[in-house]
mmCIF file of C-alpha atoms in Angstrom:
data_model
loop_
_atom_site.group_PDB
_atom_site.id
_atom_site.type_symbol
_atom_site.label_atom_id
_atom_site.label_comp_id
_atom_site.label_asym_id
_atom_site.label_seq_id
_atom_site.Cartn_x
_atom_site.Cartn_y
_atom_site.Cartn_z
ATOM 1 C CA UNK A 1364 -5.864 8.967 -19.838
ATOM 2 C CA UNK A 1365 -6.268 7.415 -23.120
ATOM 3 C CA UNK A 1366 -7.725 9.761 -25.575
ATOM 4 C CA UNK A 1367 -11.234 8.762 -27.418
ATOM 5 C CA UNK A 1368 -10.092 10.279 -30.230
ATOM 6 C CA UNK A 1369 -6.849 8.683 -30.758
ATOM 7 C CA UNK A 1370 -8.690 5.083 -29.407
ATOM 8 C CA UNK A 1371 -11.676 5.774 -31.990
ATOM 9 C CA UNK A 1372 -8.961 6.172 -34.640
ATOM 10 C CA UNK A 1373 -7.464 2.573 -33.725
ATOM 11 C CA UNK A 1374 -10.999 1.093 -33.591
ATOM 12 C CA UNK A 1375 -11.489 2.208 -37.071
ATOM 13 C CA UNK A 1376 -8.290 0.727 -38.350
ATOM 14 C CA UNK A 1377 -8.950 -2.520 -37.156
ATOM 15 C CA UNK A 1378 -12.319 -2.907 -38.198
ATOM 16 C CA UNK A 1379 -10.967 -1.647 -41.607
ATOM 17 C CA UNK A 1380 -8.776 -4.413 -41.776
ATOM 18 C CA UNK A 1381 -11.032 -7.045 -41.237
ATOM 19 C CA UNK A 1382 -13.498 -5.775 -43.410
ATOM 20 C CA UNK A 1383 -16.358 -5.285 -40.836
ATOM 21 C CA UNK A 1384 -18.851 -3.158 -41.217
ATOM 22 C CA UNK A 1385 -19.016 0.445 -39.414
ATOM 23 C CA UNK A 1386 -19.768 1.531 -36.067
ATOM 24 C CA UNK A 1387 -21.758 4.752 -34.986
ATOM 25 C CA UNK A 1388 -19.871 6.854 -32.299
ATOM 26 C CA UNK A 1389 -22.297 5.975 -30.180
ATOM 27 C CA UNK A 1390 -21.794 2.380 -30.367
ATOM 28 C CA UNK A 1391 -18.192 2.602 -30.736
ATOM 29 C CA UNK A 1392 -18.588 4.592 -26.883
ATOM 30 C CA UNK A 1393 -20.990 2.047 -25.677
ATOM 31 C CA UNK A 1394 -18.253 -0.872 -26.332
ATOM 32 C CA UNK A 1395 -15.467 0.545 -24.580
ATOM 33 C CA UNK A 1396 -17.680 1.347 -21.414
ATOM 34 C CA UNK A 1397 -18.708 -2.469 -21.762
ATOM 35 C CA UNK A 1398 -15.016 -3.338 -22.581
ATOM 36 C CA UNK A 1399 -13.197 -1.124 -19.244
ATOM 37 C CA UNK A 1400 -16.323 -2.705 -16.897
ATOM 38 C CA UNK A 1401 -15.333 -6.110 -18.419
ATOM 39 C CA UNK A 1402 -11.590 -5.766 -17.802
ATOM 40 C CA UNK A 1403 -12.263 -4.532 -14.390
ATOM 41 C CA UNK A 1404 -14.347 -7.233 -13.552
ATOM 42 C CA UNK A 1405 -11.974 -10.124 -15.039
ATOM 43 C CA UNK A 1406 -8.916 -8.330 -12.938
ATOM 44 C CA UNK A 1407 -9.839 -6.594 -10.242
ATOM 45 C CA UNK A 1408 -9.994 -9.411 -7.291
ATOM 46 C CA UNK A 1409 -6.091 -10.290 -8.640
ATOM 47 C CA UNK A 1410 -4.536 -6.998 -9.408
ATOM 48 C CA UNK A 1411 -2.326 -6.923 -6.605
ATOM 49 C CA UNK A 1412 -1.071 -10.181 -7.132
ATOM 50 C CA UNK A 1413 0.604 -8.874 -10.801
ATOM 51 C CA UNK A 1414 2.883 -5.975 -10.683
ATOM 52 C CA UNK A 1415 1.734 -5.499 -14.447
ATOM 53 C CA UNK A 1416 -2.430 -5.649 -13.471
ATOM 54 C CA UNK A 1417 -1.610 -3.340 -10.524
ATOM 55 C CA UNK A 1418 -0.287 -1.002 -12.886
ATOM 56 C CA UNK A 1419 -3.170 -1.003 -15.256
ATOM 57 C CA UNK A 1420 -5.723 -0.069 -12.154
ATOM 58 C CA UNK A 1421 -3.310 2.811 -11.181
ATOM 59 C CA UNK A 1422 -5.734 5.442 -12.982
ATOM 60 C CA UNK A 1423 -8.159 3.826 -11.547
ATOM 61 C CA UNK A 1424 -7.316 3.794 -7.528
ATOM 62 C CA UNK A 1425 -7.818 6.373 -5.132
ATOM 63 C CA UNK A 1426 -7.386 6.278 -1.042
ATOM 64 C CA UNK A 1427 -9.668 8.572 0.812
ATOM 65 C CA UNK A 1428 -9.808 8.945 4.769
ATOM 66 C CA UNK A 1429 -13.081 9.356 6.543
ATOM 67 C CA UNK A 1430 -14.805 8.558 9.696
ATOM 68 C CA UNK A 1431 -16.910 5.277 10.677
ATOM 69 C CA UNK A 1432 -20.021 5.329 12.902
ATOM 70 C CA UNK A 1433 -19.980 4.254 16.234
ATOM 71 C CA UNK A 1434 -20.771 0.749 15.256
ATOM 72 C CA UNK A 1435 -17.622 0.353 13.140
ATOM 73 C CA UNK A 1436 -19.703 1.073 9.651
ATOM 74 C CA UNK A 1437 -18.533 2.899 6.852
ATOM 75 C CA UNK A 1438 -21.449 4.179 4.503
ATOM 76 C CA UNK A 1439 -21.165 2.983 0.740
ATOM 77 C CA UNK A 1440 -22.386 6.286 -0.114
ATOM 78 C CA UNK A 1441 -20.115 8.138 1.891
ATOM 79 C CA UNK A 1442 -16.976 6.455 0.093
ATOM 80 C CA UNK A 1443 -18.799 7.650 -3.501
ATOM 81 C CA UNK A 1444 -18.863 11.102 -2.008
ATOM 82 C CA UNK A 1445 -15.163 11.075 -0.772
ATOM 83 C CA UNK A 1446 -14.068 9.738 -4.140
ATOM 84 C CA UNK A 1447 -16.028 12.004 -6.441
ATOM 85 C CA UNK A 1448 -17.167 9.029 -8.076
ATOM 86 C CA UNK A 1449 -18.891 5.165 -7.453
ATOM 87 C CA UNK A 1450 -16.559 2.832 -5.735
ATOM 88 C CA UNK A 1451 -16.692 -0.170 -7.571
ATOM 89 C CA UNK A 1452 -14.237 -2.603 -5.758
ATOM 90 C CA UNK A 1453 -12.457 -2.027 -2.065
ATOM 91 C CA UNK A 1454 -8.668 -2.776 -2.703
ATOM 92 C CA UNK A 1455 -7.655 -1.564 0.637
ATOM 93 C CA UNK A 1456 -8.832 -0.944 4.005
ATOM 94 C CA UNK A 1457 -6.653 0.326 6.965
ATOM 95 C CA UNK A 1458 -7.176 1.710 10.375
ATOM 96 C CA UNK A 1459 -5.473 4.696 12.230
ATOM 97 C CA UNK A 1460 -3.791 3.930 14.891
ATOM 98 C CA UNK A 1461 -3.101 5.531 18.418
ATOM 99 C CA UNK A 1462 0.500 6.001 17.089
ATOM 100 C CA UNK A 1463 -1.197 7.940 13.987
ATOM 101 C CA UNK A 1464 -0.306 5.505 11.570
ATOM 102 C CA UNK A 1465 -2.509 3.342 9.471
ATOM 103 C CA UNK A 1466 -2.538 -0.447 9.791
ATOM 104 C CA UNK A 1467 -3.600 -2.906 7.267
ATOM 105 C CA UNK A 1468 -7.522 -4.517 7.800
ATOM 106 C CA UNK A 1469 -7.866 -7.844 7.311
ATOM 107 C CA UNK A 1470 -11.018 -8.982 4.801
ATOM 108 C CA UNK A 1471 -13.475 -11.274 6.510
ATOM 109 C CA UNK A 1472 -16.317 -13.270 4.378
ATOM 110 C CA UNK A 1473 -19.308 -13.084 5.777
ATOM 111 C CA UNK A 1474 -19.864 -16.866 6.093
ATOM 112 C CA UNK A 1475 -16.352 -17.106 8.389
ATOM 113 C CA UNK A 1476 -17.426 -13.934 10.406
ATOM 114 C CA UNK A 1477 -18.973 -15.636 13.128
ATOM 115 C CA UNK A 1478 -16.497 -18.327 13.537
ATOM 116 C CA UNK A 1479 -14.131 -16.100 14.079
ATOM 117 C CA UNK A 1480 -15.790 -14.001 16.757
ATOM 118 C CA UNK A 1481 -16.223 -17.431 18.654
ATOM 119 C CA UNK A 1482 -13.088 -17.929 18.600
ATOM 120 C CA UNK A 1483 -10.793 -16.958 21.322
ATOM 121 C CA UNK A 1484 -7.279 -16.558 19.300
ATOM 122 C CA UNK A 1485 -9.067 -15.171 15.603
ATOM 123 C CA UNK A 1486 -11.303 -13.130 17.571
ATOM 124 C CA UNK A 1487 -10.796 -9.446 16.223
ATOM 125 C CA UNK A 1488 -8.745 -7.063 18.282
ATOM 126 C CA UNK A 1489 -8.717 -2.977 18.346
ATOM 127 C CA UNK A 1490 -4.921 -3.975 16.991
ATOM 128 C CA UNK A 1491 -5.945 -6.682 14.714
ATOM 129 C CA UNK A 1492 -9.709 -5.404 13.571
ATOM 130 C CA UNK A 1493 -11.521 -7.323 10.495
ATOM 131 C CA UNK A 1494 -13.731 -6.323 7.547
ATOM 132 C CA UNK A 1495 -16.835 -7.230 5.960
ATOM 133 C CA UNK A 1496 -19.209 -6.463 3.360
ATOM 134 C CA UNK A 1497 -23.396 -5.821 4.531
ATOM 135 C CA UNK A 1498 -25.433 -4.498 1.834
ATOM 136 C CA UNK A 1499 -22.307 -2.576 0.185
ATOM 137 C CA UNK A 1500 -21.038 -0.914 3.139
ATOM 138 C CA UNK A 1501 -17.962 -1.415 5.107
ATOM 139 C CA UNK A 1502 -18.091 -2.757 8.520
ATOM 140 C CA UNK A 1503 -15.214 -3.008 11.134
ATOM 141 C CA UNK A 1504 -15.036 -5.092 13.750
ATOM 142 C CA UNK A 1505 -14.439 -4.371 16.611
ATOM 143 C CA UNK A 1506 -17.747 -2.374 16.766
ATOM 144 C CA UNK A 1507 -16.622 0.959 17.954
ATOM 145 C CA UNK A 1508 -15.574 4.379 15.942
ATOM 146 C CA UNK A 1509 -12.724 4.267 13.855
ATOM 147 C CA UNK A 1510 -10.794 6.358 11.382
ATOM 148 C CA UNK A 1511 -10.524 4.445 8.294
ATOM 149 C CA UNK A 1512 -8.799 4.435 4.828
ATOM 150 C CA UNK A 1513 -10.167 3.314 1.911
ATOM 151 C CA UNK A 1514 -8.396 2.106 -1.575
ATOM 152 C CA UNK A 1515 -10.841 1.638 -4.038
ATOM 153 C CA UNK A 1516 -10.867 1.330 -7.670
ATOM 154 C CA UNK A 1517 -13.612 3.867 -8.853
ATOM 155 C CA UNK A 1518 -16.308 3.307 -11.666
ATOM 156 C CA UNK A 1519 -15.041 4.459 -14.657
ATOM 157 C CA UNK A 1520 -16.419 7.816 -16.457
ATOM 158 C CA UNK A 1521 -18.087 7.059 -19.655
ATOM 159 C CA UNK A 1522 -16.761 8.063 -22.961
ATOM 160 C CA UNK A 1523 -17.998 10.301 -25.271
ATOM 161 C CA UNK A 1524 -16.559 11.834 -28.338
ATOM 162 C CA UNK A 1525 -18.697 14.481 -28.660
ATOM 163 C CA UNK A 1526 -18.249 15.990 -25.303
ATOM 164 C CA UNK A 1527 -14.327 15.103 -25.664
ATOM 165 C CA UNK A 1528 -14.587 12.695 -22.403
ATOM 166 C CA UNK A 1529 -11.306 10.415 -22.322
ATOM 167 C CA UNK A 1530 -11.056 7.011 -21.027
ATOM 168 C CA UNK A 1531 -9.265 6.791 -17.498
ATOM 169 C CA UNK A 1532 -7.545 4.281 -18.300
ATOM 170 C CA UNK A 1533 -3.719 4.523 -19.443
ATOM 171 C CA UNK A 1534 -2.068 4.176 -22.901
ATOM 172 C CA UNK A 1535 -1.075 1.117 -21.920
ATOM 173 C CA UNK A 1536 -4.349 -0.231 -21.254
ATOM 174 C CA UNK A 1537 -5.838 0.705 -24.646
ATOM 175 C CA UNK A 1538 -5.104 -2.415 -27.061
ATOM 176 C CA UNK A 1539 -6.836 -4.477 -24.161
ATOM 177 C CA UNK A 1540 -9.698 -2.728 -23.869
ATOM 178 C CA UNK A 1541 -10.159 -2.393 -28.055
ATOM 179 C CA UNK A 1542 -9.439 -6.408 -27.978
ATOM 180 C CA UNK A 1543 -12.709 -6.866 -25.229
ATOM 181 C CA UNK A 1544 -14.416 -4.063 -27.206
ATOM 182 C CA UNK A 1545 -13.982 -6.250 -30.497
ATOM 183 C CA UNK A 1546 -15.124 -9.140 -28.816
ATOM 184 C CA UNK A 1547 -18.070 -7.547 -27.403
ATOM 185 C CA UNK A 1548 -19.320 -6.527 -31.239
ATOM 186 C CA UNK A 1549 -18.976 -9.985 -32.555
ATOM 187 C CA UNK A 1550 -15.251 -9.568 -34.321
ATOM 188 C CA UNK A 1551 -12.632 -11.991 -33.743
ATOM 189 C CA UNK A 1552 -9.280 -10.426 -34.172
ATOM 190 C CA UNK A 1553 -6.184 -12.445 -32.771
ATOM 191 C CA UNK A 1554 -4.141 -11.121 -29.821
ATOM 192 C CA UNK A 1555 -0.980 -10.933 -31.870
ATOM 193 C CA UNK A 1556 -2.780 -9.793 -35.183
ATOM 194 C CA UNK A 1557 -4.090 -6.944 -33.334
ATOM 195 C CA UNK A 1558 -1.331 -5.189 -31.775
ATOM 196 C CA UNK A 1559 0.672 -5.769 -35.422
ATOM 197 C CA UNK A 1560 -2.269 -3.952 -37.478
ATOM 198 C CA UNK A 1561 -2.322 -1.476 -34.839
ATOM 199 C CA UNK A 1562 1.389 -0.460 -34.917
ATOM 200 C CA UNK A 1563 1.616 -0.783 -38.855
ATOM 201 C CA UNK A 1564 -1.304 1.592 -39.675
ATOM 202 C CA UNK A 1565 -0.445 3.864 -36.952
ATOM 203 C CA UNK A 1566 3.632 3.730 -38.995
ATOM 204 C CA UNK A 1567 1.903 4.711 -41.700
ATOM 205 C CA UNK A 1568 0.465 7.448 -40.228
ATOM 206 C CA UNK A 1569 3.188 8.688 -39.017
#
């Protein structure tokens, strides 16, 4: 976790640098909820593609294990309940086999769904099922009961200062998420100039 603290500290240093004016706590929170929801959104759908991404989302992912109805549907809401927390994106979903082991679950968009089914060699398979999104919740097809795994990056918890509520994002993550958070109050700060006012003041300090 990144601590507010120790990110409001940064904040303040920048925006001390460039001269800009100050920030209430409350709006200083309010940009790094808009800044992590931001990064999420511009990442998420790639994340496995980067080793680097992937490892920014690590706070971020869980995999929980729950049951399907007997129509192959796993409840949004039940996910949220597994995870503690909202699921925001589905990285992940596997089956359990009749070996015991999970397999992988292929993604299906909705508009390819029923070309598939038609089709005699794509058609999905108790050993090759598919997934697809209706109204947020997961559905598996075949159409039957199923135990299912789910890796999904969870909404993140908002920050507060007051109530000493960290970001869940790493240490590594928190320069990005100040850089969107700038952006997102009007300040342009370069990519480079950033991380070097950052590390100088924070010299200083000590």
């Amino acid at each position: 976790m990144i601590d507010i603290n120790s990110l409001k500290k940064r904040w303040e240093l920048i925006l001390d640098k460039v001269n800009s004016p100050y920030f209430l706590d409350e709006e200083f929170e309010e940009f790094i909820d808009m800044a992590s929801l931001t990064f999420i959104n511009k990442n998420a759908k790639q994340f496995e593609s980067s080793d680097k991404i992937s490892e920014d989302f690590d706070p971020l992912l869980q995999e929980v294990f729950l049951d399907s109805d007997d129509n192959g549907v796993v409840l949004k809401v039940d996910v949220d309940a597994a995870l503690g927390g909202e699921m925001l994106y589905v990285a992940n979903v596997s089956t359990k086999k009749s070996c015991g082991a999970y397999g992988y679950v292929r993604f299906c968009r909705h508009n390819d769904y029923y070309k598939i089914i038609d089709n005699s060699f794509k058609k999905p398979t108790d050993s090759k099922p598919v997934y697809r999104y209706l109204q947020d919740n997961i559905n598996i097809t075949p159409q039957k009961k199923w135990r299912v795994g789910v890796t999904a990056i969870k909404t993140p918890a908002k920050v507060s200062i007051a109530n000493g509520i960290n970001s869940d994002f790493d240490e590594r993550t928190s320069m990005k998420l100040i850089q969107i958070a700038l952006e997102l109050a009007g300040i342009a700060v370069d990519e480079t100039e950033l991380y070097q006012m950052a590390n100088a003041e924070e010299q200083k300090l000590g």
